[in-house]
């Protein structure tokens, strides 16, 4: 190799770079924890400052902020039931129930551990297998994205146990919401009702904040009991208890991190799909699928390890192919270009020094998340538990407005957030949860565009079926997963019924 | 006491206006990009940033207000203070096509463009290992099997879509246009073999190096970064165009300030260092200052209207 490992190591762990990584992780965690303030935004704001640093230091800081922000998204998800970033949608499923019943401290520690483990696996994949794995970005085409989105949508069925019909209605409503605006394929203007602000569609983050946060706020005001059960004093971080959960979920963690890395490599998929798919897989593989959604540590570990693994994964196509894996990667790619660094395979040979310093920096930043996250997480948990509702509610309400405004510095998004919130609250009264709606909204566009492109290309080649499924082995695999995910519960039910039937006959 | 204060304030206000007349700018200028960070609008703005500081001594602060393909920012441009300290990036064909096809909340003539400073020329790209070596190969193949060739591009009714239609009109080549979400998403489409060809820009080729081959570029002269790639004009196809980027100010901005801003951007555009950085990234320079803007916009308006009519997007 054309560089000296010793000097790379020395540069990456220079006190200045370590300080930058620490600063980046702390900053990123705080930004990610506030709903609406996203990793993309944090990086975009800080890019100009990094121009004054040498490229490697600048990159380390950006990478640290990015990984910190993805992790920080878990805070609001666990403590307030509002995903701080789309990556943390699935974290609410089990994180909030845990916090609600008084296990918030354990949930925070679990999220931290899972994020570090996922982040480290993603970063190691980035360091060792980049040129090889980058080809995955090219193997996934429109039809694969379509099936991947459908796989994500199957989660609706398992999320809404007890009332599948309401889940499906919610999902369909989300799909309709995803159609609002100018269609990418075809250019039709759909369901904007003449409002020019709707041309761009419903912003996912403002919808997230509205649908999840507003009902929680109204609930907090309407009911006299505490928002979260307080934890008994003197329990510490429950670090070893959390480690125990990690040990029993070792394979779950590994699988979720691999899913996160691979999905991170796919441009246009991102952390939300990664955590949803790994959640669904963890639930399917679990011996207690019925516990998922009620505060099961395995679910939390799956989502948080997967979304942090997308950070390393996303850098793989960014650095190797010049194709950003996630939106924050696009900003970082732009920053690289302005600094005169050309991405591509040459980056690994000619300018390898910088790249390896950056990767090592990312790894160090990820490991730093452990102490930083444990400390901030504990403080955040205590703050949410101990702050009286009269203070907490206006504070969170204020943050929802600031957060949704900050997405595009546009008051229109605040309006969307408030209307989605009102709608979400009304629907929750009728027994509809926010998650199926959000899944429909997030995955609808990916599914629609993937299908339409496969349809058009198939049409041009006179082979629609082949283009959509039959000629595409990766699609087969995803399709098989869909069948298993949908079929397994039915099969289990059938078997239970049979067993019961036998018992019944034995009784006679 | 109160009187004194008022006097002082008046004096200060006078000094400020007088100062503005002498030296513009005398404080940082906000530069709103109507797209997300990391795109080509952002990259070119970031390249301008240090030169703006060098020429004026003031900072250029880049902000993002993405949404609705830029329309969210453009529809509120005229609500901003017209003191020259708020400027906004504008893009063609967006600001002409959007009001033509939808009701985006602004009209093309609402935007006061003061300078168009570069464009990314349309380019027809194939994979490096593609059987298509020349534009003629593509035309022949598409005539043999009309509609069977797929060509990717960004979304519908966009610069890429317009280029696709112009090319079809001028050559009779019938291909199927496949819309992707953004430039980033088109590249795996081409490299992964989902589409045979790609309507992209010179910037795409600059970013992908030897993995892609450009068959032709829609410029008057060959791009300095790609001296071996012919222009469409050389091949007898009258196509010059792409995605143009400029800067606009709120309508209330005085003539004098508009001219001053136009001069500053012109100075940046004339800096050889800046030109080199821009061209290395694949951009093509363009100089349409404030006083030539109306003629330029009228000409582009006509081209886009004609093509949009042929696309069937416009009745």
Coordinates of N, CA and C in Angstrom, one line a residue, chain A residues 44 47-48 51 137-138 141-143 182-187 189 194 196-197 199-200 267 320-324 330-331 334 337-338 342-343 345 408-410 412-413 449 453 456-457 460-461 467, chain B residues 36-38 43 46-47 49 64-68 71-72 102-105 147-150 155-157 176-181 184 187-189 191-196 206-208 211 280-281:
Chain A
X44 N -24.5 20.5 6.8 CA -24.5 21.6 5.8 C -24.0 22.9 6.5
X47 N -20.2 22.7 7.2 CA -19.2 22.5 6.1 C -18.2 23.7 5.9
X48 N -18.7 24.9 5.9 CA -17.8 26.1 5.7 C -16.7 26.1 6.7
X51 N -13.7 24.0 5.9 CA -12.8 24.5 4.9 C -11.5 25.1 5.4
X137 N -24.3 -1.2 -4.6 CA -25.1 -0.1 -5.0 C -25.6 -0.2 -6.4
X138 N -24.8 -0.9 -7.3 CA -25.1 -1.0 -8.7 C -26.1 -2.2 -8.9
X141 N -31.5 -2.2 -8.4 CA -32.1 -1.3 -9.3 C -33.5 -1.1 -9.0
X142 N -34.2 -0.4 -9.9 CA -35.6 0.0 -9.5 C -36.5 -1.1 -8.9
X143 N -36.4 -2.3 -9.6 CA -37.3 -3.3 -9.1 C -37.0 -3.7 -7.7
X182 N -45.8 17.1 -7.1 CA -45.4 16.8 -8.5 C -44.8 15.4 -8.6
X183 N -45.3 14.5 -9.4 CA -44.8 13.2 -9.5 C -43.4 13.2 -10.2
X184 N -42.4 12.5 -9.7 CA -41.1 12.4 -10.3 C -41.3 11.7 -11.7
X185 N -42.0 10.6 -11.7 CA -42.3 9.9 -12.9 C -43.6 10.4 -13.5
X186 N -43.5 11.1 -14.6 CA -44.8 11.6 -15.2 C -45.0 13.1 -15.1
X187 N -44.5 13.7 -14.0 CA -44.7 15.1 -13.8 C -46.1 15.6 -13.5
X189 N -49.3 16.8 -11.5 CA -49.5 17.5 -10.2 C -50.7 16.8 -9.5
X194 N -54.5 23.1 -5.4 CA -54.2 24.5 -5.8 C -53.3 25.2 -4.9
X196 N -49.7 26.0 -3.7 CA -48.4 25.9 -4.3 C -47.4 25.2 -3.3
X197 N -47.7 25.5 -2.0 CA -46.8 24.9 -1.0 C -46.8 23.4 -1.0
X199 N -46.8 21.5 -3.7 CA -46.1 20.9 -4.9 C -45.0 20.0 -4.6
X200 N -44.3 20.4 -3.5 CA -43.1 19.6 -3.1 C -43.5 18.3 -2.3
X267 N -28.1 3.8 -2.5 CA -28.5 5.3 -2.6 C -30.0 5.3 -2.6
X320 N -16.3 5.4 -3.0 CA -15.8 4.6 -4.1 C -16.4 5.0 -5.5
X321 N -17.7 5.3 -5.5 CA -18.4 5.5 -6.7 C -18.7 7.0 -7.0
X322 N -18.5 7.8 -5.9 CA -19.0 9.2 -6.1 C -20.5 9.3 -6.1
X323 N -21.2 8.3 -5.6 CA -22.6 8.3 -5.5 C -23.0 8.4 -4.1
X324 N -23.6 9.4 -3.6 CA -23.9 9.5 -2.2 C -24.9 8.5 -1.7
X330 N -24.4 13.2 0.6 CA -24.3 14.2 -0.5 C -23.7 15.5 -0.2
X331 N -24.0 15.9 1.0 CA -23.3 17.2 1.5 C -21.8 17.0 1.7
X334 N -20.2 17.0 -1.6 CA -20.0 18.3 -2.2 C -18.8 19.0 -1.5
X337 N -15.6 17.8 -3.0 CA -15.4 18.4 -4.3 C -14.8 19.8 -4.2
X338 N -15.4 20.6 -3.3 CA -15.0 22.0 -3.2 C -13.5 22.0 -2.7
X342 N -11.1 14.3 -5.4 CA -11.9 13.5 -6.3 C -12.2 12.2 -5.7
X343 N -13.5 11.8 -5.7 CA -13.8 10.5 -5.2 C -13.6 9.5 -6.3
X345 N -12.4 5.1 -7.2 CA -11.4 4.1 -6.7 C -10.0 4.7 -6.5
X408 N -36.7 23.4 6.2 CA -36.4 24.1 5.0 C -36.5 25.6 5.2
X409 N -36.3 26.0 6.5 CA -36.6 27.4 6.9 C -37.8 27.9 6.2
X410 N -38.9 27.2 6.4 CA -40.2 27.6 5.7 C -41.3 27.3 6.6
X412 N -44.3 27.0 5.9 CA -45.2 26.0 5.3 C -45.1 24.6 6.0
X413 N -43.8 24.2 6.3 CA -43.6 22.9 6.9 C -44.2 22.9 8.3
X449 N -42.0 4.9 -7.5 CA -41.0 5.2 -8.5 C -40.3 3.9 -9.0
X453 N -40.5 2.7 -12.9 CA -39.3 2.6 -13.7 C -39.2 1.2 -14.3
X456 N -41.7 0.9 -17.1 CA -41.4 1.6 -18.3 C -40.2 0.9 -19.0
X457 N -39.2 0.5 -18.2 CA -38.1 -0.2 -18.8 C -38.5 -1.6 -19.4
X460 N -40.3 -1.0 -22.6 CA -39.4 -0.7 -23.7 C -38.7 -2.0 -24.2
X461 N -38.4 -2.9 -23.3 CA -37.7 -4.1 -23.7 C -38.7 -5.3 -23.9
X467 N -38.3 -7.8 -15.9 CA -37.7 -6.6 -15.4 C -38.1 -6.4 -13.9
Chain B
X36 N -31.2 21.5 -1.7 CA -30.5 21.0 -0.6 C -29.0 21.1 -0.8
X37 N -28.3 21.1 0.3 CA -26.9 21.2 0.3 C -26.3 20.0 -0.5
X38 N -25.2 20.1 -1.1 CA -24.5 19.0 -1.8 C -24.8 18.9 -3.3
X43 N -22.6 23.5 -4.7 CA -21.2 23.4 -5.0 C -20.7 24.7 -5.7
X46 N -20.5 27.5 -3.3 CA -19.4 27.4 -2.4 C -18.1 27.7 -3.1
X47 N -18.0 27.5 -4.4 CA -16.8 27.9 -5.1 C -16.8 29.4 -5.2
X49 N -17.9 31.6 -3.0 CA -17.8 32.1 -1.7 C -16.5 32.9 -1.4
X64 N -29.9 27.4 2.9 CA -30.7 26.5 2.0 C -32.2 26.6 2.3
X65 N -33.0 26.7 1.3 CA -34.4 26.7 1.5 C -35.0 25.8 0.4
X66 N -34.8 24.5 0.6 CA -35.2 23.6 -0.4 C -36.7 23.3 -0.3
X67 N -37.3 22.8 -1.4 CA -38.6 22.4 -1.4 C -39.3 22.7 -2.8
X68 N -40.1 21.7 -3.2 CA -40.9 21.8 -4.4 C -40.0 22.2 -5.6
X71 N -39.3 25.8 -6.0 CA -40.4 26.8 -6.0 C -40.7 27.4 -4.7
X72 N -40.4 26.6 -3.6 CA -40.7 27.2 -2.3 C -39.9 28.4 -2.0
X102 N -47.2 24.3 -14.0 CA -48.0 24.2 -12.8 C -48.2 25.7 -12.3
X103 N -48.8 25.7 -11.1 CA -48.9 27.0 -10.4 C -48.0 27.0 -9.2
X104 N -46.7 27.3 -9.4 CA -45.8 27.2 -8.3 C -45.8 28.4 -7.3
X105 N -46.6 29.3 -7.5 CA -46.7 30.5 -6.6 C -45.8 31.6 -7.0
X147 N -38.0 3.1 -29.6 CA -38.5 3.0 -28.2 C -37.9 1.9 -27.4
X148 N -37.1 1.1 -28.0 CA -36.5 0.0 -27.2 C -35.3 0.4 -26.4
X149 N -34.6 1.4 -26.8 CA -33.5 1.9 -26.0 C -34.0 2.7 -24.8
X150 N -33.4 2.5 -23.6 CA -33.9 3.3 -22.5 C -32.8 4.3 -22.2
X155 N -36.1 13.1 -13.3 CA -37.5 13.5 -13.2 C -38.1 13.9 -14.5
X156 N -39.3 14.5 -14.5 CA -40.1 14.8 -15.7 C -40.2 16.3 -15.8
X157 N -40.2 16.7 -17.1 CA -40.2 18.2 -17.4 C -39.0 18.9 -16.8
X176 N -36.9 5.6 -25.0 CA -37.8 5.7 -23.8 C -37.1 6.4 -22.7
X177 N -37.7 7.5 -22.3 CA -37.1 8.3 -21.2 C -37.5 7.7 -19.8
X178 N -36.5 7.4 -19.0 CA -36.8 6.9 -17.7 C -36.4 7.9 -16.6
X179 N -37.4 8.4 -15.9 CA -37.1 9.5 -14.9 C -36.6 8.9 -13.5
X180 N -35.6 9.5 -13.0 CA -35.0 9.1 -11.7 C -35.2 10.3 -10.7
X181 N -35.0 10.1 -9.4 CA -35.3 11.1 -8.5 C -34.3 12.3 -8.6
X184 N -27.9 11.9 -8.5 CA -27.3 10.9 -7.8 C -27.9 9.5 -8.1
X187 N -27.0 7.7 -11.7 CA -25.6 7.1 -12.0 C -25.6 5.6 -11.8
X188 N -26.2 5.1 -10.6 CA -26.3 3.7 -10.5 C -27.2 3.1 -11.6
X189 N -28.2 3.8 -12.0 CA -29.0 3.3 -13.1 C -28.2 3.0 -14.3
X191 N -24.7 2.8 -14.5 CA -23.5 1.9 -14.2 C -24.0 0.5 -14.0
X192 N -25.2 0.4 -13.3 CA -25.7 -1.0 -13.0 C -26.4 -1.6 -14.2
X193 N -26.5 -0.9 -15.3 CA -27.1 -1.5 -16.5 C -28.6 -1.4 -16.6
X194 N -29.3 -0.7 -15.8 CA -30.7 -0.6 -15.9 C -31.1 0.2 -17.1
X195 N -30.4 1.2 -17.4 CA -30.6 2.0 -18.7 C -29.4 1.9 -19.5
X196 N -29.6 2.0 -20.9 CA -28.4 1.9 -21.8 C -27.7 3.3 -21.8
X206 N -17.4 14.3 -15.2 CA -16.3 14.7 -14.4 C -16.2 13.9 -13.1
X207 N -17.3 13.6 -12.5 CA -17.3 12.9 -11.2 C -17.1 11.4 -11.4
X208 N -17.4 10.9 -12.6 CA -17.3 9.4 -12.7 C -16.1 8.9 -13.5
X211 N -15.3 5.5 -15.9 CA -16.4 4.5 -15.9 C -17.5 4.8 -16.9
X280 N -12.8 22.4 -13.8 CA -12.4 21.1 -13.3 C -13.5 20.2 -12.7
X281 N -14.5 20.9 -12.2 CA -15.7 20.2 -11.6 C -16.7 19.9 -12.7

